[in-house]
Tab-separated table of C-alpha atoms in Angstrom:
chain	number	residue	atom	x	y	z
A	1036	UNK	CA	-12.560	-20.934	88.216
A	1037	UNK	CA	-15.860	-18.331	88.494
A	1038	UNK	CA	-18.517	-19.207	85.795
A	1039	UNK	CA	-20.143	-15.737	84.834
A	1040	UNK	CA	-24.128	-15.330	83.283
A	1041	UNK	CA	-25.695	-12.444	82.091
A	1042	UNK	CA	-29.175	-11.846	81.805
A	1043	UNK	CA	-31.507	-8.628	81.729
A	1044	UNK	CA	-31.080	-8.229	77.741
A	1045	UNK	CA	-34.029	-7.188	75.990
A	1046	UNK	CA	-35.546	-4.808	73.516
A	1047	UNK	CA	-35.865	-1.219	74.243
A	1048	UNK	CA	-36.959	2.269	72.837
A	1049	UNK	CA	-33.982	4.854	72.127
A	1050	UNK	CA	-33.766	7.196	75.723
A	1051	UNK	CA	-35.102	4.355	77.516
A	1052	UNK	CA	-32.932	1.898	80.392
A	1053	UNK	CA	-32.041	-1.104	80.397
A	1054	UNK	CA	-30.266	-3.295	83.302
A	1055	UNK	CA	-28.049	-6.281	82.580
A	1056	UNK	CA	-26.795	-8.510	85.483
A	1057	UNK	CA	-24.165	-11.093	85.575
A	1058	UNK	CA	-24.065	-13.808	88.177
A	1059	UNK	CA	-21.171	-15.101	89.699
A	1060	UNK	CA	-20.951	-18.720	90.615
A	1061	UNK	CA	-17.722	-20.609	91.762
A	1062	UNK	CA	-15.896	-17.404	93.028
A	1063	UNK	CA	-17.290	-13.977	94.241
A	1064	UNK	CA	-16.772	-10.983	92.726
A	1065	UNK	CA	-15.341	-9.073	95.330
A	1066	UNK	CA	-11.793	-11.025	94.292
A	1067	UNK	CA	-12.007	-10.041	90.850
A	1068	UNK	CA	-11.999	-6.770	88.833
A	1069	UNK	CA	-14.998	-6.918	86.953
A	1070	UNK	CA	-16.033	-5.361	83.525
A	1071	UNK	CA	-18.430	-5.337	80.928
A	1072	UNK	CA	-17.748	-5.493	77.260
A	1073	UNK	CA	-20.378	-5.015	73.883
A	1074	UNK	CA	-19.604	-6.830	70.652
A	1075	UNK	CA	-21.438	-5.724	67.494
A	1076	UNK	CA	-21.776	-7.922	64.271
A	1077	UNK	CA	-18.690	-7.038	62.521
A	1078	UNK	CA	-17.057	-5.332	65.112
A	1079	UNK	CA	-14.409	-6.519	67.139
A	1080	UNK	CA	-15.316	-6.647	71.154
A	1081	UNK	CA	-15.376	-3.272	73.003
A	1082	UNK	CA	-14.818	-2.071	76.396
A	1083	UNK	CA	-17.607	-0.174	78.218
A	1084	UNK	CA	-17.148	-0.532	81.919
A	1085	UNK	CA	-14.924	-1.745	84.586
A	1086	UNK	CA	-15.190	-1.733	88.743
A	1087	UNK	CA	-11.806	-2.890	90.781
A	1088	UNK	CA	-11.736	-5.670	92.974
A	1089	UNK	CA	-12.312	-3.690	96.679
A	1090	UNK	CA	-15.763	-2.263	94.454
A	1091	UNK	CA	-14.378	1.366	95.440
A	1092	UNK	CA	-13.081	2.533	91.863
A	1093	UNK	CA	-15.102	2.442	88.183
A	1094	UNK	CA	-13.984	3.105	85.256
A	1095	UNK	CA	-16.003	4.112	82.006
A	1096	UNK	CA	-15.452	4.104	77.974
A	1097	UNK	CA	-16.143	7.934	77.038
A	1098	UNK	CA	-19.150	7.207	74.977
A	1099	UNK	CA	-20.825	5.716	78.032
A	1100	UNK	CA	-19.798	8.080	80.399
A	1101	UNK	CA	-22.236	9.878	82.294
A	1102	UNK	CA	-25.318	7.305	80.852
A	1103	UNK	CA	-23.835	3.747	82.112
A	1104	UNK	CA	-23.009	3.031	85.774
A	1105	UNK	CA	-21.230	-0.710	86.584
A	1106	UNK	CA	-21.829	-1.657	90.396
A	1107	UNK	CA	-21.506	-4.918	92.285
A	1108	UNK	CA	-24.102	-6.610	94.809
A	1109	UNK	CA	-21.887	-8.610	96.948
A	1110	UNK	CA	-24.803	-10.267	98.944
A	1111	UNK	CA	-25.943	-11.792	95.425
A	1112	UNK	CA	-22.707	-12.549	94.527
A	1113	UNK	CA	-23.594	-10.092	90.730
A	1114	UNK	CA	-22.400	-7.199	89.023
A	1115	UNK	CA	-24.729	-4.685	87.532
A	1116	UNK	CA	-24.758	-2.345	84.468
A	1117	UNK	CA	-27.074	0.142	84.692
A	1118	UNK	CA	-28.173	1.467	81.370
A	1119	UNK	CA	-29.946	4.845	80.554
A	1120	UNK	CA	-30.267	7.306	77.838
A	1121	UNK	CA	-29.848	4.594	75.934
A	1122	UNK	CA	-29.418	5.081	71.641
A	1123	UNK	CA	-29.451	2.493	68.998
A	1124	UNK	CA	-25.927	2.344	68.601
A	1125	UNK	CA	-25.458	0.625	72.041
A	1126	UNK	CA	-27.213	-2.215	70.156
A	1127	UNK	CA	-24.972	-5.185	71.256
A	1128	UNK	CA	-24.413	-8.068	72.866
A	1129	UNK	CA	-23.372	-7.285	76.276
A	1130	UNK	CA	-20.616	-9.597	78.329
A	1131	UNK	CA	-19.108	-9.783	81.503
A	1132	UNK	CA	-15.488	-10.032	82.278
A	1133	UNK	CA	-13.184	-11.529	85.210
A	1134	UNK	CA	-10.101	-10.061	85.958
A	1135	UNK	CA	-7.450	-12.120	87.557
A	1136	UNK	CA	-5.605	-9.097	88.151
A	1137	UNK	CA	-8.577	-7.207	90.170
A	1138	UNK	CA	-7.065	-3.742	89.528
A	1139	UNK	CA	-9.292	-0.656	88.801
A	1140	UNK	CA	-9.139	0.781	84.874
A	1141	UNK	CA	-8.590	-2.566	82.898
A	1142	UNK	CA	-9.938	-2.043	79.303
A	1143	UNK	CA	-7.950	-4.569	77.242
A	1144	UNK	CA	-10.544	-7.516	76.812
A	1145	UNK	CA	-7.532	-9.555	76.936
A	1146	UNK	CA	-6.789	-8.658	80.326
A	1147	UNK	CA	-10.295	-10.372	81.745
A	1148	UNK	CA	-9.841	-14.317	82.277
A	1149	UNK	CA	-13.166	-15.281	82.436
A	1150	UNK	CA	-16.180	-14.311	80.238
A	1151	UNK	CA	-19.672	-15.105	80.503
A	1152	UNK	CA	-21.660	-16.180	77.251
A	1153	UNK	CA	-23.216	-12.369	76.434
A	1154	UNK	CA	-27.134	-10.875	76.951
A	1155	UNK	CA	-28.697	-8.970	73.627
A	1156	UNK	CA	-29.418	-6.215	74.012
A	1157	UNK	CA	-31.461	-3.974	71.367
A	1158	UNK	CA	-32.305	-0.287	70.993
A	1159	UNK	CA	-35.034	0.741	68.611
A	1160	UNK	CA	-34.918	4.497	67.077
Protein backbone atom coordinates (compact mmCIF):
# COMPACT_ATOMS: atom_id res chain seq x y z
CA UNK A 1 0.00 0.00 0.00
CA UNK A 2 1.90 3.57 -1.18
CA UNK A 3 1.59 6.27 1.60
CA UNK A 4 1.38 9.69 -0.36
CA UNK A 5 2.60 13.46 1.31
CA UNK A 6 2.25 16.64 -0.08
CA UNK A 7 4.11 19.55 0.72
CA UNK A 8 5.05 22.93 -1.16
CA UNK A 9 1.65 24.73 0.05
CA UNK A 10 1.99 28.19 0.92
CA UNK A 11 0.69 31.68 0.48
CA UNK A 12 0.95 33.45 -2.73
CA UNK A 13 0.06 36.72 -4.70
CA UNK A 14 -2.69 36.31 -7.58
CA UNK A 15 -0.37 35.68 -11.14
CA UNK A 16 2.23 34.28 -9.06
CA UNK A 17 3.45 30.09 -8.95
CA UNK A 18 3.31 27.89 -6.73
CA UNK A 19 4.76 24.10 -6.73
CA UNK A 20 3.24 21.31 -4.66
CA UNK A 21 5.01 17.88 -4.45
CA UNK A 22 3.80 14.62 -3.21
CA UNK A 23 6.12 11.89 -2.06
CA UNK A 24 5.68 8.44 -2.60
CA UNK A 25 6.75 5.96 -0.03
CA UNK A 26 5.90 2.14 -0.02
CA UNK A 27 5.30 1.93 -3.87
CA UNK A 28 6.62 4.14 -6.79
CA UNK A 29 4.72 6.06 -8.84
CA UNK A 30 5.58 4.82 -12.03
CA UNK A 31 2.84 1.78 -11.16
CA UNK A 32 0.18 4.08 -10.45
CA UNK A 33 -1.83 6.74 -12.35
CA UNK A 34 -1.40 9.68 -10.41
CA UNK A 35 -3.62 12.85 -9.92
CA UNK A 36 -4.14 15.79 -8.02
CA UNK A 37 -7.37 16.97 -6.57
CA UNK A 38 -8.41 20.68 -4.65
CA UNK A 39 -11.14 20.71 -2.02
CA UNK A 40 -12.59 24.09 -0.99
CA UNK A 41 -14.56 24.70 2.34
CA UNK A 42 -17.95 23.81 1.29
CA UNK A 43 -17.20 22.32 -1.80
CA UNK A 44 -17.11 18.87 -2.56
CA UNK A 45 -13.43 17.54 -3.84
CA UNK A 46 -12.44 18.47 -7.44
CA UNK A 47 -10.33 17.10 -10.07
CA UNK A 48 -7.46 19.20 -11.49
CA UNK A 49 -4.83 16.94 -12.91
CA UNK A 50 -3.99 13.46 -13.78
CA UNK A 51 -0.61 11.68 -15.46
CA UNK A 52 -0.98 7.72 -16.50
CA UNK A 53 1.05 5.17 -15.12
CA UNK A 54 4.00 4.86 -18.15
CA UNK A 55 4.22 9.10 -17.24
CA UNK A 56 3.62 9.56 -21.17
CA UNK A 57 -0.10 10.95 -21.08
CA UNK A 58 -1.68 14.08 -18.76
CA UNK A 59 -4.72 15.02 -18.46
CA UNK A 60 -6.12 18.52 -17.24
CA UNK A 61 -9.57 20.04 -15.71
CA UNK A 62 -10.39 22.98 -18.30
CA UNK A 63 -10.02 25.70 -15.80
CA UNK A 64 -6.42 24.66 -15.27
CA UNK A 65 -5.55 24.05 -18.60
CA UNK A 66 -2.83 25.82 -20.09
CA UNK A 67 -1.67 27.33 -16.27
CA UNK A 68 -1.13 23.82 -14.32
CA UNK A 69 1.29 21.12 -15.55
CA UNK A 70 1.32 17.51 -13.35
CA UNK A 71 4.77 15.63 -13.97
CA UNK A 72 6.48 12.80 -12.14
CA UNK A 73 10.27 12.55 -10.90
CA UNK A 74 10.82 8.92 -10.88
CA UNK A 75 14.40 9.16 -9.35
CA UNK A 76 12.61 10.84 -6.19
CA UNK A 77 10.01 8.58 -6.27
CA UNK A 78 7.29 12.30 -6.43
CA UNK A 79 4.83 13.78 -8.54
CA UNK A 80 4.78 17.45 -9.23
CA UNK A 81 2.11 20.15 -9.89
CA UNK A 82 3.37 22.99 -11.28
CA UNK A 83 1.31 26.04 -10.62
CA UNK A 84 1.31 29.45 -12.51
CA UNK A 85 -0.93 32.26 -13.32
CA UNK A 86 -2.28 31.44 -10.37
CA UNK A 87 -5.93 33.43 -9.11
CA UNK A 88 -7.59 33.35 -5.81
CA UNK A 89 -10.06 30.97 -6.71
CA UNK A 90 -7.46 28.10 -6.88
CA UNK A 91 -7.43 28.75 -3.10
CA UNK A 92 -7.57 25.08 -1.84
CA UNK A 93 -6.27 22.41 -0.29
CA UNK A 94 -4.39 20.47 -2.74
CA UNK A 95 -4.20 16.33 -2.60
CA UNK A 96 -2.66 13.66 -4.30
CA UNK A 97 -4.27 10.61 -5.65
CA UNK A 98 -3.23 6.80 -6.42
CA UNK A 99 -4.77 5.04 -9.01
CA UNK A 100 -4.90 1.32 -8.86
CA UNK A 101 -6.00 1.33 -12.28
CA UNK A 102 -2.86 3.46 -13.71
CA UNK A 103 -4.77 4.52 -16.86
CA UNK A 104 -4.38 8.05 -18.39
CA UNK A 105 -7.70 10.56 -17.99
CA UNK A 106 -9.11 9.35 -14.53
CA UNK A 107 -11.12 12.29 -12.98
CA UNK A 108 -13.59 10.53 -10.67
CA UNK A 109 -11.91 11.03 -7.13
CA UNK A 110 -13.40 7.77 -6.49
CA UNK A 111 -11.37 6.10 -8.93
CA UNK A 112 -7.86 7.01 -6.90
CA UNK A 113 -7.19 4.37 -3.97
CA UNK A 114 -4.87 6.14 -2.10
CA UNK A 115 -4.83 9.82 -0.96
CA UNK A 116 -2.35 11.74 0.78
CA UNK A 117 -3.47 14.13 3.74
CA UNK A 118 -3.67 17.61 1.41
CA UNK A 119 -1.04 20.92 1.27
CA UNK A 120 -2.90 24.60 1.60
CA UNK A 121 -2.54 26.38 -0.63
CA UNK A 122 -3.62 30.25 -0.70
CA UNK A 123 -3.90 32.96 -3.35
CA UNK A 124 -4.18 36.56 -2.28
CA UNK A 125 -5.96 39.18 -4.82
Amino acid sequence: QVQLVESGGGLVQAGGSLRVSCAASGGLVSTYAMGWFRQAPGEEREFRATINWTGDSTYYAESVKGRFTISRDDTKNTVELQMNSLKPEDTAVYYCAASRLGAGGITRATKYHYWGQGTQVTVSS
